[in-house]
CSV table of C-alpha atoms in Angstrom, one decimal:
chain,number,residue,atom,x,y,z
A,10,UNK,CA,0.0,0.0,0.0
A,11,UNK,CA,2.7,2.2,1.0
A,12,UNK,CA,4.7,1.4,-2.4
A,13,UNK,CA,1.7,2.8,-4.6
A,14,UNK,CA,1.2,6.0,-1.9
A,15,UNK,CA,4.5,6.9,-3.1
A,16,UNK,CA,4.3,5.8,-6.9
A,17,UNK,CA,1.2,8.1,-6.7
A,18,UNK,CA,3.2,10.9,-4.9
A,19,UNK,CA,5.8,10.8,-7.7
A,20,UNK,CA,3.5,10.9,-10.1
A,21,UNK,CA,1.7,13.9,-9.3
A,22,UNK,CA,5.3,15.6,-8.1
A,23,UNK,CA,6.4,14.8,-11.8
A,24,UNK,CA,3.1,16.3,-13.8
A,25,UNK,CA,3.4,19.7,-11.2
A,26,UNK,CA,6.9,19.8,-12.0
A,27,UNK,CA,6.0,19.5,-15.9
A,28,UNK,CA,3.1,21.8,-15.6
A,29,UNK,CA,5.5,24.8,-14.3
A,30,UNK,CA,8.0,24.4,-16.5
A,31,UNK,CA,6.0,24.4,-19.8
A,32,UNK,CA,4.2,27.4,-18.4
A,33,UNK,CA,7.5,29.5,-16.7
A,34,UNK,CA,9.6,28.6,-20.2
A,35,UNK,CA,7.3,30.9,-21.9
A,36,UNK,CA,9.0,33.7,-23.3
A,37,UNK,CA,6.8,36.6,-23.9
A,38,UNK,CA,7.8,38.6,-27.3
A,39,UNK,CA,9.7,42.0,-26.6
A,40,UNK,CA,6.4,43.7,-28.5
A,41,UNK,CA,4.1,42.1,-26.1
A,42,UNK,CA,6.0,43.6,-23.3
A,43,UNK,CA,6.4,46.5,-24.6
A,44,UNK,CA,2.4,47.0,-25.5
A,45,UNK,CA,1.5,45.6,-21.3
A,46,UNK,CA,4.5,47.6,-19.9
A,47,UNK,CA,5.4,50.5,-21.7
A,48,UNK,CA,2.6,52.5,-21.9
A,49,UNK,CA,2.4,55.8,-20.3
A,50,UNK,CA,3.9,57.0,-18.2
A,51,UNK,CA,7.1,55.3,-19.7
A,52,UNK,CA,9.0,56.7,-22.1
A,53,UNK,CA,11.6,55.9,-24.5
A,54,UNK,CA,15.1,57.4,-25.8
A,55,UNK,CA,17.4,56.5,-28.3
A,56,UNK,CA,21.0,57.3,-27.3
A,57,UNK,CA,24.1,57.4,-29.1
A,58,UNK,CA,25.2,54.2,-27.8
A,59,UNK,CA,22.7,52.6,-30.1
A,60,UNK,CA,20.7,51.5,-26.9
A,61,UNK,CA,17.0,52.8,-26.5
A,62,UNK,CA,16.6,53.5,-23.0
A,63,UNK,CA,13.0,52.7,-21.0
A,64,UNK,CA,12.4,55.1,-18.5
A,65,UNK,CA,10.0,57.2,-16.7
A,66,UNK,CA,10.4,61.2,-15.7
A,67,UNK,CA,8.0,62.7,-13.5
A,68,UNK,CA,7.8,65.9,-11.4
A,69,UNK,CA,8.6,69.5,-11.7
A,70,UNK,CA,11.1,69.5,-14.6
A,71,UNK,CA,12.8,72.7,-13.0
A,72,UNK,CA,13.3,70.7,-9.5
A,73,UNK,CA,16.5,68.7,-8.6
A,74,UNK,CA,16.4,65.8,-10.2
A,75,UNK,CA,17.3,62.3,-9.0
A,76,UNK,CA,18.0,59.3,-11.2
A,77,UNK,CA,17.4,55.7,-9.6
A,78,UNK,CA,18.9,52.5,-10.8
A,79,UNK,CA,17.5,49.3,-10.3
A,80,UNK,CA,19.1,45.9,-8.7
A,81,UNK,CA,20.2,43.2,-11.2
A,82,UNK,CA,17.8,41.7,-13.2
A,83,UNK,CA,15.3,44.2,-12.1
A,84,UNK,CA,13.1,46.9,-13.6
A,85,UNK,CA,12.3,50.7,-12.8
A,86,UNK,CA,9.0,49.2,-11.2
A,87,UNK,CA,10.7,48.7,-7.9
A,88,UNK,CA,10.9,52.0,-7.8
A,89,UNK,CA,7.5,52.8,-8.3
A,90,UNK,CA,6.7,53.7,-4.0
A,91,UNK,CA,9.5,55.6,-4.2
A,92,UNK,CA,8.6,57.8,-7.1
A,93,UNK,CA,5.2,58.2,-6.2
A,94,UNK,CA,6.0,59.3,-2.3
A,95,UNK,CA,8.8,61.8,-4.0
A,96,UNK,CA,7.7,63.3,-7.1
A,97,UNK,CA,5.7,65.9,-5.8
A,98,UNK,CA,9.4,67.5,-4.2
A,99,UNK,CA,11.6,66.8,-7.1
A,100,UNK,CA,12.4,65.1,-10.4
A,101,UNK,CA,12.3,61.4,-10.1
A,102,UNK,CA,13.4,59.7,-12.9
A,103,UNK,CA,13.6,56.4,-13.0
A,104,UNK,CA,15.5,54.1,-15.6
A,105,UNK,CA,15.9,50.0,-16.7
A,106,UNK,CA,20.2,49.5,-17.3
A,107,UNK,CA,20.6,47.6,-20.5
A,108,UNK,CA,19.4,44.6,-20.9
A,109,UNK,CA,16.8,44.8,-18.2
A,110,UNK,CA,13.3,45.6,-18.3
A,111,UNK,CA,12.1,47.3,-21.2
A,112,UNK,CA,15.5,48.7,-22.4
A,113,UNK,CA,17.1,47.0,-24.9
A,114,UNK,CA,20.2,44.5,-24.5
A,115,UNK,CA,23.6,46.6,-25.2
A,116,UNK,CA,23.9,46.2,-29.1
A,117,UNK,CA,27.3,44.7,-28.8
A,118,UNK,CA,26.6,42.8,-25.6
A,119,UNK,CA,29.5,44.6,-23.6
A,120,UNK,CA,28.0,45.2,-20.3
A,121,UNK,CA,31.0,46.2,-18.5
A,122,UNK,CA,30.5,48.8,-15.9
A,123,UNK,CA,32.8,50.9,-18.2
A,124,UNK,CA,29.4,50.7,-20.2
A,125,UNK,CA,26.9,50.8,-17.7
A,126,UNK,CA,28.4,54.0,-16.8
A,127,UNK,CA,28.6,55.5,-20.3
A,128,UNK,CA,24.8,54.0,-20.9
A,129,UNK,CA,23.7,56.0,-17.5
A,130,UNK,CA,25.8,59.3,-19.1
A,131,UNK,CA,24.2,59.4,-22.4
A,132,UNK,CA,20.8,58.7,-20.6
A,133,UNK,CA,21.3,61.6,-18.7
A,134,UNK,CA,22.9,63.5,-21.2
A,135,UNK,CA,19.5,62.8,-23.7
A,136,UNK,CA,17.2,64.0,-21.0
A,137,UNK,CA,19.3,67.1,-20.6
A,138,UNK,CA,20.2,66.8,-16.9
A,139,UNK,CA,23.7,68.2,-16.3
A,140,UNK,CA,24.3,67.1,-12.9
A,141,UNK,CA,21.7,65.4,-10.6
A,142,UNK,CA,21.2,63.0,-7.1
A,143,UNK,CA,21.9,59.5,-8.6
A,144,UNK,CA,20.2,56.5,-6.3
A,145,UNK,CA,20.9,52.9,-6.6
A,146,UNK,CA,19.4,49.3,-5.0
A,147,UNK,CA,21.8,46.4,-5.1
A,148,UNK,CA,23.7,46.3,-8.5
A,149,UNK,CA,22.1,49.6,-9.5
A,150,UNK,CA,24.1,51.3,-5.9
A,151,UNK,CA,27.0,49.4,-7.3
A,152,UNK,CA,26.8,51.1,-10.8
A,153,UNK,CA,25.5,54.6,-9.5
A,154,UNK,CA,28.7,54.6,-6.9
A,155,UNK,CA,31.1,53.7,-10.4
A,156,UNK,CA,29.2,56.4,-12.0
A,157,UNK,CA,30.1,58.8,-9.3
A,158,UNK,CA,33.8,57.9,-9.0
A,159,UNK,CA,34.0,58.3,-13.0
A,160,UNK,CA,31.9,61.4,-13.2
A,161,UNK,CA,31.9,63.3,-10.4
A,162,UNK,CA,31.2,66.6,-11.9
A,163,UNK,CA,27.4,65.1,-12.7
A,164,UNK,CA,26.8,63.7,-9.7
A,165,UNK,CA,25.1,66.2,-6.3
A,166,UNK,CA,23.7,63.2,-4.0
A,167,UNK,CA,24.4,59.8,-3.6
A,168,UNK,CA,21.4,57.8,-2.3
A,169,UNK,CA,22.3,53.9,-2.4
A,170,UNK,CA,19.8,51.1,-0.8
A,171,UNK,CA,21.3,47.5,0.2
A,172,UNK,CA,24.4,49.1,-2.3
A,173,UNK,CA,26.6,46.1,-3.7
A,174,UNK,CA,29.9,45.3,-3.6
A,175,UNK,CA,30.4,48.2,-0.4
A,176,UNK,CA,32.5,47.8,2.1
A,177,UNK,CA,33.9,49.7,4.8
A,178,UNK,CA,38.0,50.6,4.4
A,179,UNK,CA,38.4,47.6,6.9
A,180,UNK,CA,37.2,45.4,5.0
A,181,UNK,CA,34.7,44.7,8.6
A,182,UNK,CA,30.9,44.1,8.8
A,183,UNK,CA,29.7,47.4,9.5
């Protein structure tokens, strides 16, 4: 009895198993995503790069502007409490790094954070922001602290959130 309790277990462990991989191997077509995610208030902006950049701007236009990157494998979405709570103070503006989200993978598929960096200058570059507060979570505090060792001219503020790859000159849990 025992014997088909288990055969019966395995069974129905094995057509689960089945069932979530044909349904999570699904790949939806960048159109698709774009048409579901990319509506307003996203926007979109070729660069010289060759990347097109997904990203949404809102708030006063004249007010200090601060730029958020996501973590790894993440979207501008995370940002969304964030923007919401903060737009009505400054200029939140809120951008998927290549690859990621809506924006398009880095035509040459060099996504060294030499390139990240020039990706998030051209980006700000396009949208006319000379310098600006630049905020990162996870990779996107790892990438925004590059940015602001490589341009420091650009960068006023430094806001990073669970920030990789940091640690203190002693190389010591904080």
């Amino acid at each position: 009895m025992w014997r088909a309790i288990l055969r019966l277990i395995a069974i129905v462990t094995v057509l689960l198993v089945g069932a979530l991989l044909f349904v999570a191997d699904r790949e939806m077509p960048r159109e698709e995503m774009v048409a579901k995610y990319g509506g307003p208030p996203s926007q979109f902006v070729a660069l010289p790069s060759r990347a097109t950049a997904h990203y949404r701007d809102r708030g006063d236009k004249a007010a200090h502007a601060l730029v958020l990157l996501p973590a790894l494998n993440d979207s501008l979405y995370q940002w969304e409490p964030w923007a919401s709570t903060l737009s009505d103070q400054f200029r939140i503006v809120t951008v998927d790094l290549p690859g990621q989200g809506l924006t398009v993978p880095a035509p040459d598929e060099d996504y060294s954070y030499e390139r990240v960096v020039q990706f998030v200058d051209e980006f700000a570059t396009a949208l006319e922001l000379e310098n600006f507060a630049l905020g990162g979570n996870s990779f996107g505090g790892f990438m925004a602290v590059h940015f602001a060792i490589e341009r420091p001219e650009r960068v006023t503020h430094l806001v990073l959130v669970s920030a990789a790859g940091i640690k203190n000159p002693e190389n010591r849990p904080p």
